[in-house]
mmCIF file with all atom_site columns, C-alpha atoms in Angstrom:
data_model
loop_
_atom_site.group_PDB
_atom_site.id
_atom_site.type_symbol
_atom_site.label_atom_id
_atom_site.label_alt_id
_atom_site.label_comp_id
_atom_site.label_asym_id
_atom_site.label_entity_id
_atom_site.label_seq_id
_atom_site.pdbx_PDB_ins_code
_atom_site.Cartn_x
_atom_site.Cartn_y
_atom_site.Cartn_z
_atom_site.occupancy
_atom_site.B_iso_or_equiv
_atom_site.pdbx_formal_charge
_atom_site.auth_seq_id
_atom_site.auth_comp_id
_atom_site.auth_asym_id
_atom_site.auth_atom_id
_atom_site.pdbx_PDB_model_num
ATOM 1   C CA . UNK U 1 1   ? 114.662 145.572 57.728 1.00 84.00 ? 17  UNK U CA 1
ATOM 2   C CA . UNK U 1 2   ? 117.436 148.088 58.403 1.00 94.00 ? 18  UNK U CA 1
ATOM 3   C CA . UNK U 1 3   ? 121.070 147.130 57.848 1.00 97.00 ? 19  UNK U CA 1
ATOM 4   C CA . UNK U 1 4   ? 122.543 146.636 61.330 1.00 97.00 ? 20  UNK U CA 1
ATOM 5   C CA . UNK U 1 5   ? 126.038 148.123 61.580 1.00 98.00 ? 21  UNK U CA 1
ATOM 6   C CA . UNK U 1 6   ? 128.749 147.776 64.240 1.00 98.00 ? 22  UNK U CA 1
ATOM 7   C CA . UNK U 1 7   ? 131.106 150.767 64.121 1.00 96.00 ? 23  UNK U CA 1
ATOM 8   C CA . UNK U 1 8   ? 134.610 150.739 65.647 1.00 96.00 ? 24  UNK U CA 1
ATOM 9   C CA . UNK U 1 9   ? 136.981 153.705 65.913 1.00 94.00 ? 25  UNK U CA 1
ATOM 10  C CA . UNK U 1 10  ? 139.118 154.794 68.838 1.00 92.00 ? 26  UNK U CA 1
ATOM 11  C CA . UNK U 1 11  ? 138.212 158.474 68.365 1.00 91.00 ? 27  UNK U CA 1
ATOM 12  C CA . UNK U 1 12  ? 134.765 159.221 69.813 1.00 92.00 ? 28  UNK U CA 1
ATOM 13  C CA . UNK U 1 13  ? 134.210 162.311 67.655 1.00 91.00 ? 29  UNK U CA 1
ATOM 14  C CA . UNK U 1 14  ? 135.033 160.370 64.495 1.00 90.00 ? 30  UNK U CA 1
ATOM 15  C CA . UNK U 1 15  ? 132.617 157.592 65.520 1.00 92.00 ? 31  UNK U CA 1
ATOM 16  C CA . UNK U 1 16  ? 129.901 160.142 66.127 1.00 92.00 ? 32  UNK U CA 1
ATOM 17  C CA . UNK U 1 17  ? 130.453 161.636 62.694 1.00 92.00 ? 33  UNK U CA 1
ATOM 18  C CA . UNK U 1 18  ? 130.230 158.290 60.933 1.00 92.00 ? 34  UNK U CA 1
ATOM 19  C CA . UNK U 1 19  ? 127.220 157.326 63.053 1.00 94.00 ? 35  UNK U CA 1
ATOM 20  C CA . UNK U 1 20  ? 125.400 160.498 62.010 1.00 94.00 ? 36  UNK U CA 1
ATOM 21  C CA . UNK U 1 21  ? 126.096 159.792 58.332 1.00 94.00 ? 37  UNK U CA 1
ATOM 22  C CA . UNK U 1 22  ? 124.842 156.218 58.612 1.00 94.00 ? 38  UNK U CA 1
ATOM 23  C CA . UNK U 1 23  ? 121.776 156.854 60.758 1.00 92.00 ? 39  UNK U CA 1
ATOM 24  C CA . UNK U 1 24  ? 120.561 159.708 58.566 1.00 94.00 ? 40  UNK U CA 1
ATOM 25  C CA . UNK U 1 25  ? 119.543 156.877 56.228 1.00 94.00 ? 41  UNK U CA 1
ATOM 26  C CA . UNK U 1 26  ? 116.267 155.055 56.889 1.00 93.00 ? 42  UNK U CA 1
ATOM 27  C CA . UNK U 1 27  ? 117.675 151.673 55.879 1.00 95.00 ? 43  UNK U CA 1
ATOM 28  C CA . UNK U 1 28  ? 120.760 151.736 58.171 1.00 96.00 ? 44  UNK U CA 1
ATOM 29  C CA . UNK U 1 29  ? 120.961 151.371 61.949 1.00 96.00 ? 45  UNK U CA 1
ATOM 30  C CA . UNK U 1 30  ? 124.129 151.556 64.072 1.00 96.00 ? 46  UNK U CA 1
ATOM 31  C CA . UNK U 1 31  ? 123.552 148.876 66.708 1.00 97.00 ? 47  UNK U CA 1
ATOM 32  C CA . UNK U 1 32  ? 126.874 149.240 68.518 1.00 97.00 ? 48  UNK U CA 1
ATOM 33  C CA . UNK U 1 33  ? 130.042 151.289 68.854 1.00 96.00 ? 49  UNK U CA 1
ATOM 34  C CA . UNK U 1 34  ? 133.493 150.126 69.907 1.00 96.00 ? 50  UNK U CA 1
ATOM 35  C CA . UNK U 1 35  ? 136.503 152.186 70.903 1.00 94.00 ? 51  UNK U CA 1
ATOM 36  C CA . UNK U 1 36  ? 139.042 149.482 70.092 1.00 93.00 ? 52  UNK U CA 1
ATOM 37  C CA . UNK U 1 37  ? 139.632 146.165 68.371 1.00 93.00 ? 53  UNK U CA 1
ATOM 38  C CA . UNK U 1 38  ? 139.062 143.928 71.394 1.00 93.00 ? 54  UNK U CA 1
ATOM 39  C CA . UNK U 1 39  ? 135.726 145.607 72.124 1.00 96.00 ? 55  UNK U CA 1
ATOM 40  C CA . UNK U 1 40  ? 134.727 145.261 68.476 1.00 96.00 ? 56  UNK U CA 1
ATOM 41  C CA . UNK U 1 41  ? 135.429 141.508 68.557 1.00 95.00 ? 57  UNK U CA 1
ATOM 42  C CA . UNK U 1 42  ? 133.308 141.107 71.695 1.00 96.00 ? 58  UNK U CA 1
ATOM 43  C CA . UNK U 1 43  ? 130.435 143.241 70.389 1.00 97.00 ? 59  UNK U CA 1
ATOM 44  C CA . UNK U 1 44  ? 130.390 141.358 67.103 1.00 97.00 ? 60  UNK U CA 1
ATOM 45  C CA . UNK U 1 45  ? 129.705 138.156 69.046 1.00 96.00 ? 61  UNK U CA 1
ATOM 46  C CA . UNK U 1 46  ? 127.064 139.845 71.193 1.00 96.00 ? 62  UNK U CA 1
ATOM 47  C CA . UNK U 1 47  ? 125.206 141.874 68.562 1.00 97.00 ? 63  UNK U CA 1
ATOM 48  C CA . UNK U 1 48  ? 125.595 139.778 65.379 1.00 97.00 ? 64  UNK U CA 1
ATOM 49  C CA . UNK U 1 49  ? 125.539 142.834 63.060 1.00 97.00 ? 65  UNK U CA 1
ATOM 50  C CA . UNK U 1 50  ? 124.967 142.724 59.315 1.00 97.00 ? 66  UNK U CA 1
ATOM 51  C CA . UNK U 1 51  ? 128.097 144.782 58.587 1.00 98.00 ? 67  UNK U CA 1
ATOM 52  C CA . UNK U 1 52  ? 131.153 145.636 60.707 1.00 98.00 ? 68  UNK U CA 1
ATOM 53  C CA . UNK U 1 53  ? 133.020 148.890 60.003 1.00 97.00 ? 69  UNK U CA 1
ATOM 54  C CA . UNK U 1 54  ? 136.513 148.986 61.523 1.00 96.00 ? 70  UNK U CA 1
ATOM 55  C CA . UNK U 1 55  ? 139.071 151.769 61.720 1.00 93.00 ? 71  UNK U CA 1
ATOM 56  C CA . UNK U 1 56  ? 142.447 150.418 60.632 1.00 90.00 ? 72  UNK U CA 1
ATOM 57  C CA . UNK U 1 57  ? 144.465 152.259 63.300 1.00 87.00 ? 73  UNK U CA 1
ATOM 58  C CA . UNK U 1 58  ? 143.293 151.374 66.791 1.00 88.00 ? 74  UNK U CA 1
ATOM 59  C CA . UNK U 1 59  ? 145.432 150.764 69.884 1.00 80.00 ? 75  UNK U CA 1
ATOM 60  C CA . UNK U 1 60  ? 146.443 147.255 70.982 1.00 80.00 ? 76  UNK U CA 1
ATOM 61  C CA . UNK U 1 61  ? 144.325 145.394 68.408 1.00 86.00 ? 77  UNK U CA 1
ATOM 62  C CA . UNK U 1 62  ? 144.112 147.237 65.089 1.00 88.00 ? 78  UNK U CA 1
ATOM 63  C CA . UNK U 1 63  ? 141.311 146.962 62.565 1.00 91.00 ? 79  UNK U CA 1
ATOM 64  C CA . UNK U 1 64  ? 142.969 144.279 60.456 1.00 89.00 ? 80  UNK U CA 1
ATOM 65  C CA . UNK U 1 65  ? 143.750 142.059 63.442 1.00 88.00 ? 81  UNK U CA 1
ATOM 66  C CA . UNK U 1 66  ? 140.198 142.551 64.732 1.00 93.00 ? 82  UNK U CA 1
ATOM 67  C CA . UNK U 1 67  ? 138.856 141.588 61.308 1.00 93.00 ? 83  UNK U CA 1
ATOM 68  C CA . UNK U 1 68  ? 140.910 138.386 61.312 1.00 90.00 ? 84  UNK U CA 1
ATOM 69  C CA . UNK U 1 69  ? 139.582 137.422 64.748 1.00 90.00 ? 85  UNK U CA 1
ATOM 70  C CA . UNK U 1 70  ? 135.970 138.213 63.808 1.00 94.00 ? 86  UNK U CA 1
ATOM 71  C CA . UNK U 1 71  ? 136.234 136.206 60.587 1.00 92.00 ? 87  UNK U CA 1
ATOM 72  C CA . UNK U 1 72  ? 137.803 133.304 62.444 1.00 87.00 ? 88  UNK U CA 1
ATOM 73  C CA . UNK U 1 73  ? 134.575 133.078 64.463 1.00 88.00 ? 89  UNK U CA 1
ATOM 74  C CA . UNK U 1 74  ? 132.120 134.272 61.804 1.00 92.00 ? 90  UNK U CA 1
ATOM 75  C CA . UNK U 1 75  ? 133.600 133.636 58.340 1.00 89.00 ? 91  UNK U CA 1
ATOM 76  C CA . UNK U 1 76  ? 130.496 135.021 56.640 1.00 92.00 ? 92  UNK U CA 1
ATOM 77  C CA . UNK U 1 77  ? 130.677 138.446 58.344 1.00 95.00 ? 93  UNK U CA 1
ATOM 78  C CA . UNK U 1 78  ? 130.896 141.419 55.912 1.00 97.00 ? 94  UNK U CA 1
ATOM 79  C CA . UNK U 1 79  ? 133.679 143.683 57.198 1.00 97.00 ? 95  UNK U CA 1
ATOM 80  C CA . UNK U 1 80  ? 134.799 147.063 55.915 1.00 95.00 ? 96  UNK U CA 1
ATOM 81  C CA . UNK U 1 81  ? 138.005 148.866 56.843 1.00 94.00 ? 97  UNK U CA 1
ATOM 82  C CA . UNK U 1 82  ? 138.078 152.656 57.166 1.00 92.00 ? 98  UNK U CA 1
ATOM 83  C CA . UNK U 1 83  ? 141.598 154.026 56.900 1.00 87.00 ? 99  UNK U CA 1
ATOM 84  C CA . UNK U 1 84  ? 143.755 157.093 56.478 1.00 85.00 ? 100 UNK U CA 1
ATOM 85  C CA . UNK U 1 85  ? 146.265 154.917 54.619 1.00 77.00 ? 101 UNK U CA 1
ATOM 86  C CA . UNK U 1 86  ? 146.081 154.553 50.845 1.00 74.00 ? 102 UNK U CA 1
ATOM 87  C CA . UNK U 1 87  ? 148.998 152.105 50.672 1.00 74.00 ? 103 UNK U CA 1
ATOM 88  C CA . UNK U 1 88  ? 148.062 149.289 48.308 1.00 77.00 ? 104 UNK U CA 1
ATOM 89  C CA . UNK U 1 89  ? 149.719 146.673 50.523 1.00 76.00 ? 105 UNK U CA 1
ATOM 90  C CA . UNK U 1 90  ? 147.358 147.515 53.379 1.00 80.00 ? 106 UNK U CA 1
ATOM 91  C CA . UNK U 1 91  ? 144.424 146.951 51.059 1.00 85.00 ? 107 UNK U CA 1
ATOM 92  C CA . UNK U 1 92  ? 145.831 143.656 49.752 1.00 82.00 ? 108 UNK U CA 1
ATOM 93  C CA . UNK U 1 93  ? 146.377 142.474 53.324 1.00 82.00 ? 109 UNK U CA 1
ATOM 94  C CA . UNK U 1 94  ? 142.775 143.285 54.181 1.00 86.00 ? 110 UNK U CA 1
ATOM 95  C CA . UNK U 1 95  ? 141.423 141.493 51.123 1.00 85.00 ? 111 UNK U CA 1
ATOM 96  C CA . UNK U 1 96  ? 143.611 138.456 51.836 1.00 83.00 ? 112 UNK U CA 1
ATOM 97  C CA . UNK U 1 97  ? 142.142 138.301 55.337 1.00 85.00 ? 113 UNK U CA 1
ATOM 98  C CA . UNK U 1 98  ? 138.605 138.190 53.951 1.00 89.00 ? 114 UNK U CA 1
ATOM 99  C CA . UNK U 1 99  ? 137.646 141.846 54.399 1.00 93.00 ? 115 UNK U CA 1
ATOM 100 C CA . UNK U 1 100 ? 135.106 142.833 51.741 1.00 93.00 ? 116 UNK U CA 1
ATOM 101 C CA . UNK U 1 101 ? 135.402 146.613 51.828 1.00 93.00 ? 117 UNK U CA 1
ATOM 102 C CA . UNK U 1 102 ? 138.132 149.219 52.175 1.00 92.00 ? 118 UNK U CA 1
ATOM 103 C CA . UNK U 1 103 ? 137.564 152.938 51.879 1.00 91.00 ? 119 UNK U CA 1
ATOM 104 C CA . UNK U 1 104 ? 139.552 155.998 52.877 1.00 87.00 ? 120 UNK U CA 1
ATOM 105 C CA . UNK U 1 105 ? 138.372 158.213 55.710 1.00 85.00 ? 121 UNK U CA 1
ATOM 106 C CA . UNK U 1 106 ? 138.305 161.209 53.409 1.00 83.00 ? 122 UNK U CA 1
ATOM 107 C CA . UNK U 1 107 ? 135.904 159.460 51.044 1.00 80.00 ? 123 UNK U CA 1
ATOM 108 C CA . UNK U 1 108 ? 132.582 161.042 50.182 1.00 80.00 ? 124 UNK U CA 1
ATOM 109 C CA . UNK U 1 109 ? 129.616 160.276 52.436 1.00 84.00 ? 125 UNK U CA 1
ATOM 110 C CA . UNK U 1 110 ? 127.961 158.631 49.456 1.00 86.00 ? 126 UNK U CA 1
ATOM 111 C CA . UNK U 1 111 ? 130.877 156.169 49.210 1.00 89.00 ? 127 UNK U CA 1
ATOM 112 C CA . UNK U 1 112 ? 130.461 155.129 52.839 1.00 92.00 ? 128 UNK U CA 1
ATOM 113 C CA . UNK U 1 113 ? 126.744 154.561 52.386 1.00 94.00 ? 129 UNK U CA 1
ATOM 114 C CA . UNK U 1 114 ? 127.200 152.715 49.096 1.00 94.00 ? 130 UNK U CA 1
ATOM 115 C CA . UNK U 1 115 ? 129.911 150.549 50.659 1.00 94.00 ? 131 UNK U CA 1
ATOM 116 C CA . UNK U 1 116 ? 127.713 149.534 53.616 1.00 96.00 ? 132 UNK U CA 1
ATOM 117 C CA . UNK U 1 117 ? 124.794 148.691 51.332 1.00 96.00 ? 133 UNK U CA 1
ATOM 118 C CA . UNK U 1 118 ? 127.044 146.799 48.911 1.00 96.00 ? 134 UNK U CA 1
ATOM 119 C CA . UNK U 1 119 ? 128.566 144.672 51.675 1.00 97.00 ? 135 UNK U CA 1
ATOM 120 C CA . UNK U 1 120 ? 125.152 143.995 53.207 1.00 96.00 ? 136 UNK U CA 1
ATOM 121 C CA . UNK U 1 121 ? 124.027 142.749 49.797 1.00 95.00 ? 137 UNK U CA 1
ATOM 122 C CA . UNK U 1 122 ? 126.925 140.313 49.544 1.00 95.00 ? 138 UNK U CA 1
ATOM 123 C CA . UNK U 1 123 ? 129.228 142.419 47.379 1.00 94.00 ? 139 UNK U CA 1
ATOM 124 C CA . UNK U 1 124 ? 132.646 144.007 47.767 1.00 91.00 ? 140 UNK U CA 1
ATOM 125 C CA . UNK U 1 125 ? 133.565 147.695 47.727 1.00 93.00 ? 141 UNK U CA 1
ATOM 126 C CA . UNK U 1 126 ? 136.919 149.454 47.359 1.00 89.00 ? 142 UNK U CA 1
ATOM 127 C CA . UNK U 1 127 ? 137.591 153.156 46.961 1.00 82.00 ? 143 UNK U CA 1
ATOM 128 C CA . UNK U 1 128 ? 138.083 153.709 43.243 1.00 77.00 ? 144 UNK U CA 1
ATOM 129 C CA . UNK U 1 129 ? 141.614 155.067 43.653 1.00 74.00 ? 145 UNK U CA 1
ATOM 130 C CA . UNK U 1 130 ? 142.677 151.887 45.461 1.00 78.00 ? 146 UNK U CA 1
ATOM 131 C CA . UNK U 1 131 ? 141.108 149.143 43.395 1.00 74.00 ? 147 UNK U CA 1
ATOM 132 C CA . UNK U 1 132 ? 143.633 148.693 40.563 1.00 69.00 ? 148 UNK U CA 1
ATOM 133 C CA . UNK U 1 133 ? 146.789 148.906 42.685 1.00 62.00 ? 149 UNK U CA 1
ATOM 134 C CA . UNK U 1 134 ? 145.370 146.722 45.439 1.00 66.00 ? 150 UNK U CA 1
ATOM 135 C CA . UNK U 1 135 ? 144.506 143.806 43.203 1.00 62.00 ? 151 UNK U CA 1
ATOM 136 C CA . UNK U 1 136 ? 147.669 143.856 41.088 1.00 61.00 ? 152 UNK U CA 1
ATOM 137 C CA . UNK U 1 137 ? 150.776 143.602 43.294 1.00 60.00 ? 153 UNK U CA 1
ATOM 138 C CA . UNK U 1 138 ? 154.134 144.116 41.557 1.00 58.00 ? 154 UNK U CA 1
ATOM 139 C CA . UNK U 1 139 ? 155.614 140.914 40.159 1.00 60.00 ? 155 UNK U CA 1
ATOM 140 C CA . UNK U 1 140 ? 158.830 141.394 42.124 1.00 61.00 ? 156 UNK U CA 1
ATOM 141 C CA . UNK U 1 141 ? 156.845 141.607 45.370 1.00 64.00 ? 157 UNK U CA 1
ATOM 142 C CA . UNK U 1 142 ? 155.175 138.268 44.662 1.00 66.00 ? 158 UNK U CA 1
ATOM 143 C CA . UNK U 1 143 ? 158.507 136.710 43.721 1.00 77.00 ? 159 UNK U CA 1
ATOM 144 C CA . UNK U 1 144 ? 160.159 137.842 46.953 1.00 77.00 ? 160 UNK U CA 1
ATOM 145 C CA . UNK U 1 145 ? 157.302 136.516 49.066 1.00 79.00 ? 161 UNK U CA 1
ATOM 146 C CA . UNK U 1 146 ? 157.385 133.181 47.232 1.00 81.00 ? 162 UNK U CA 1
ATOM 147 C CA . UNK U 1 147 ? 161.130 132.911 47.746 1.00 87.00 ? 163 UNK U CA 1
ATOM 148 C CA . UNK U 1 148 ? 160.780 133.469 51.498 1.00 88.00 ? 164 UNK U CA 1
ATOM 149 C CA . UNK U 1 149 ? 157.939 130.955 51.769 1.00 88.00 ? 165 UNK U CA 1
ATOM 150 C CA . UNK U 1 150 ? 159.959 128.355 49.837 1.00 90.00 ? 166 UNK U CA 1
ATOM 151 C CA . UNK U 1 151 ? 162.586 128.422 52.605 1.00 92.00 ? 167 UNK U CA 1
ATOM 152 C CA . UNK U 1 152 ? 160.154 127.018 55.183 1.00 91.00 ? 168 UNK U CA 1
ATOM 153 C CA . UNK U 1 153 ? 160.476 123.430 56.324 1.00 92.00 ? 169 UNK U CA 1
ATOM 154 C CA . UNK U 1 154 ? 157.516 121.035 56.283 1.00 92.00 ? 170 UNK U CA 1
ATOM 155 C CA . UNK U 1 155 ? 157.274 121.331 60.072 1.00 93.00 ? 171 UNK U CA 1
ATOM 156 C CA . UNK U 1 156 ? 157.254 125.137 59.909 1.00 93.00 ? 172 UNK U CA 1
ATOM 157 C CA . UNK U 1 157 ? 154.431 125.010 57.379 1.00 92.00 ? 173 UNK U CA 1
ATOM 158 C CA . UNK U 1 158 ? 152.454 122.763 59.746 1.00 93.00 ? 174 UNK U CA 1
ATOM 159 C CA . UNK U 1 159 ? 153.017 125.237 62.577 1.00 93.00 ? 175 UNK U CA 1
ATOM 160 C CA . UNK U 1 160 ? 152.105 128.180 60.338 1.00 91.00 ? 176 UNK U CA 1
ATOM 161 C CA . UNK U 1 161 ? 148.797 126.562 59.398 1.00 89.00 ? 177 UNK U CA 1
ATOM 162 C CA . UNK U 1 162 ? 147.900 125.901 63.033 1.00 91.00 ? 178 UNK U CA 1
ATOM 163 C CA . UNK U 1 163 ? 148.852 129.449 64.068 1.00 88.00 ? 179 UNK U CA 1
ATOM 164 C CA . UNK U 1 164 ? 146.515 130.743 61.370 1.00 84.00 ? 180 UNK U CA 1
ATOM 165 C CA . UNK U 1 165 ? 143.770 128.522 62.769 1.00 82.00 ? 181 UNK U CA 1
ATOM 166 C CA . UNK U 1 166 ? 144.113 130.339 66.085 1.00 82.00 ? 182 UNK U CA 1
ATOM 167 C CA . UNK U 1 167 ? 145.864 127.594 68.035 1.00 87.00 ? 183 UNK U CA 1
ATOM 168 C CA . UNK U 1 168 ? 148.104 128.479 70.989 1.00 90.00 ? 184 UNK U CA 1
ATOM 169 C CA . UNK U 1 169 ? 151.676 127.227 71.313 1.00 93.00 ? 185 UNK U CA 1
ATOM 170 C CA . UNK U 1 170 ? 150.501 124.632 73.830 1.00 93.00 ? 186 UNK U CA 1
ATOM 171 C CA . UNK U 1 171 ? 147.696 123.431 71.562 1.00 93.00 ? 187 UNK U CA 1
ATOM 172 C CA . UNK U 1 172 ? 150.033 123.219 68.569 1.00 93.00 ? 188 UNK U CA 1
ATOM 173 C CA . UNK U 1 173 ? 152.526 121.281 70.646 1.00 93.00 ? 189 UNK U CA 1
ATOM 174 C CA . UNK U 1 174 ? 149.866 118.770 71.669 1.00 93.00 ? 190 UNK U CA 1
ATOM 175 C CA . UNK U 1 175 ? 148.739 118.285 68.078 1.00 92.00 ? 191 UNK U CA 1
ATOM 176 C CA . UNK U 1 176 ? 152.262 117.868 66.702 1.00 93.00 ? 192 UNK U CA 1
ATOM 177 C CA . UNK U 1 177 ? 153.882 116.088 69.645 1.00 93.00 ? 193 UNK U CA 1
ATOM 178 C CA . UNK U 1 178 ? 156.155 119.019 70.471 1.00 92.00 ? 194 UNK U CA 1
ATOM 179 C CA . UNK U 1 179 ? 156.801 121.071 73.586 1.00 94.00 ? 195 UNK U CA 1
ATOM 180 C CA . UNK U 1 180 ? 155.310 124.566 73.797 1.00 92.00 ? 196 UNK U CA 1
ATOM 181 C CA . UNK U 1 181 ? 158.865 125.945 73.891 1.00 93.00 ? 197 UNK U CA 1
ATOM 182 C CA . UNK U 1 182 ? 159.736 124.183 70.635 1.00 94.00 ? 198 UNK U CA 1
ATOM 183 C CA . UNK U 1 183 ? 156.617 125.621 69.009 1.00 93.00 ? 199 UNK U CA 1
ATOM 184 C CA . UNK U 1 184 ? 157.642 129.081 70.245 1.00 93.00 ? 200 UNK U CA 1
ATOM 185 C CA . UNK U 1 185 ? 161.002 128.625 68.518 1.00 94.00 ? 201 UNK U CA 1
ATOM 186 C CA . UNK U 1 186 ? 159.238 127.612 65.289 1.00 93.00 ? 202 UNK U CA 1
ATOM 187 C CA . UNK U 1 187 ? 157.032 130.696 65.577 1.00 92.00 ? 203 UNK U CA 1
ATOM 188 C CA . UNK U 1 188 ? 160.085 132.939 65.965 1.00 93.00 ? 204 UNK U CA 1
ATOM 189 C CA . UNK U 1 189 ? 161.805 131.276 63.011 1.00 93.00 ? 205 UNK U CA 1
ATOM 190 C CA . UNK U 1 190 ? 158.686 131.704 60.878 1.00 93.00 ? 206 UNK U CA 1
ATOM 191 C CA . UNK U 1 191 ? 158.568 135.424 61.571 1.00 90.00 ? 207 UNK U CA 1
ATOM 192 C CA . UNK U 1 192 ? 162.257 135.804 60.848 1.00 92.00 ? 208 UNK U CA 1
ATOM 193 C CA . UNK U 1 193 ? 162.172 133.837 57.586 1.00 92.00 ? 209 UNK U CA 1
ATOM 194 C CA . UNK U 1 194 ? 158.973 135.467 56.325 1.00 89.00 ? 210 UNK U CA 1
ATOM 195 C CA . UNK U 1 195 ? 160.000 138.955 57.413 1.00 88.00 ? 211 UNK U CA 1
ATOM 196 C CA . UNK U 1 196 ? 156.975 139.690 59.601 1.00 85.00 ? 212 UNK U CA 1
ATOM 197 C CA . UNK U 1 197 ? 156.550 140.840 63.187 1.00 81.00 ? 213 UNK U CA 1
ATOM 198 C CA . UNK U 1 198 ? 152.992 139.976 64.217 1.00 80.00 ? 214 UNK U CA 1
ATOM 199 C CA . UNK U 1 199 ? 150.850 136.853 64.339 1.00 81.00 ? 215 UNK U CA 1
ATOM 200 C CA . UNK U 1 200 ? 148.223 138.572 62.186 1.00 78.00 ? 216 UNK U CA 1
ATOM 201 C CA . UNK U 1 201 ? 150.791 138.835 59.379 1.00 82.00 ? 217 UNK U CA 1
ATOM 202 C CA . UNK U 1 202 ? 151.475 135.104 59.629 1.00 86.00 ? 218 UNK U CA 1
ATOM 203 C CA . UNK U 1 203 ? 147.737 134.497 59.244 1.00 84.00 ? 219 UNK U CA 1
ATOM 204 C CA . UNK U 1 204 ? 147.655 136.588 56.071 1.00 81.00 ? 220 UNK U CA 1
ATOM 205 C CA . UNK U 1 205 ? 150.515 134.603 54.550 1.00 85.00 ? 221 UNK U CA 1
ATOM 206 C CA . UNK U 1 206 ? 148.775 131.329 55.423 1.00 85.00 ? 222 UNK U CA 1
ATOM 207 C CA . UNK U 1 207 ? 145.599 132.590 53.746 1.00 80.00 ? 223 UNK U CA 1
ATOM 208 C CA . UNK U 1 208 ? 147.451 133.697 50.613 1.00 79.00 ? 224 UNK U CA 1
ATOM 209 C CA . UNK U 1 209 ? 149.161 130.314 50.358 1.00 82.00 ? 225 UNK U CA 1
ATOM 210 C CA . UNK U 1 210 ? 145.884 128.419 50.737 1.00 78.00 ? 226 UNK U CA 1
ATOM 211 C CA . UNK U 1 211 ? 146.799 126.837 54.085 1.00 82.00 ? 227 UNK U CA 1
ATOM 212 C CA . UNK U 1 212 ? 143.607 128.159 55.662 1.00 75.00 ? 228 UNK U CA 1
ATOM 213 C CA . UNK U 1 213 ? 140.507 129.992 54.507 1.00 68.00 ? 229 UNK U CA 1
ATOM 214 C CA . UNK U 1 214 ? 138.953 132.643 56.738 1.00 61.00 ? 230 UNK U CA 1
ATOM 215 C CA . UNK U 1 215 ? 136.195 133.543 54.293 1.00 56.00 ? 231 UNK U CA 1
#
């Protein structure tokens, strides 16, 4: 059976190039293409691919956010990020979210093929130049993140966990006996204290702290 791949990139020519590389192999089939993160999330539900390959930089919903949403619905899904960015923090964020592969767009064709096959077989694949830095964050970075997290109240931690579980402000309010407006204030305070700007970043922190598990 061929490995069924869903490919997402907002540049049609780039998608076509990756599709050609993948489909030149007898054991790989591209079953769907998406031009953005929202479309990728929908096609994942519809097509149930063996591996999802997501561009990191896509409009509205980027690759990491799309990965988080896919894994929320299908925790077992092997997902690989393709990116122009070699920043180790991006890679650590992806791994924390449950992504199993991360390679650079300028990687060799053989790396892309090996990564898809590795993920389909249950393994994990990182570009060699990223692996060491991605898995060993600086001690001062960890200390700063721990210090920010330690400032949260018990209620804020409850709200953070429920945000990471995909609950809306109204749903969180119902569960905790709060108004939706009060939950919105907690959400704003969480972002301010933790130094983040998007809900996806809150999810990553909750995963790192063991409040939820998307894998």
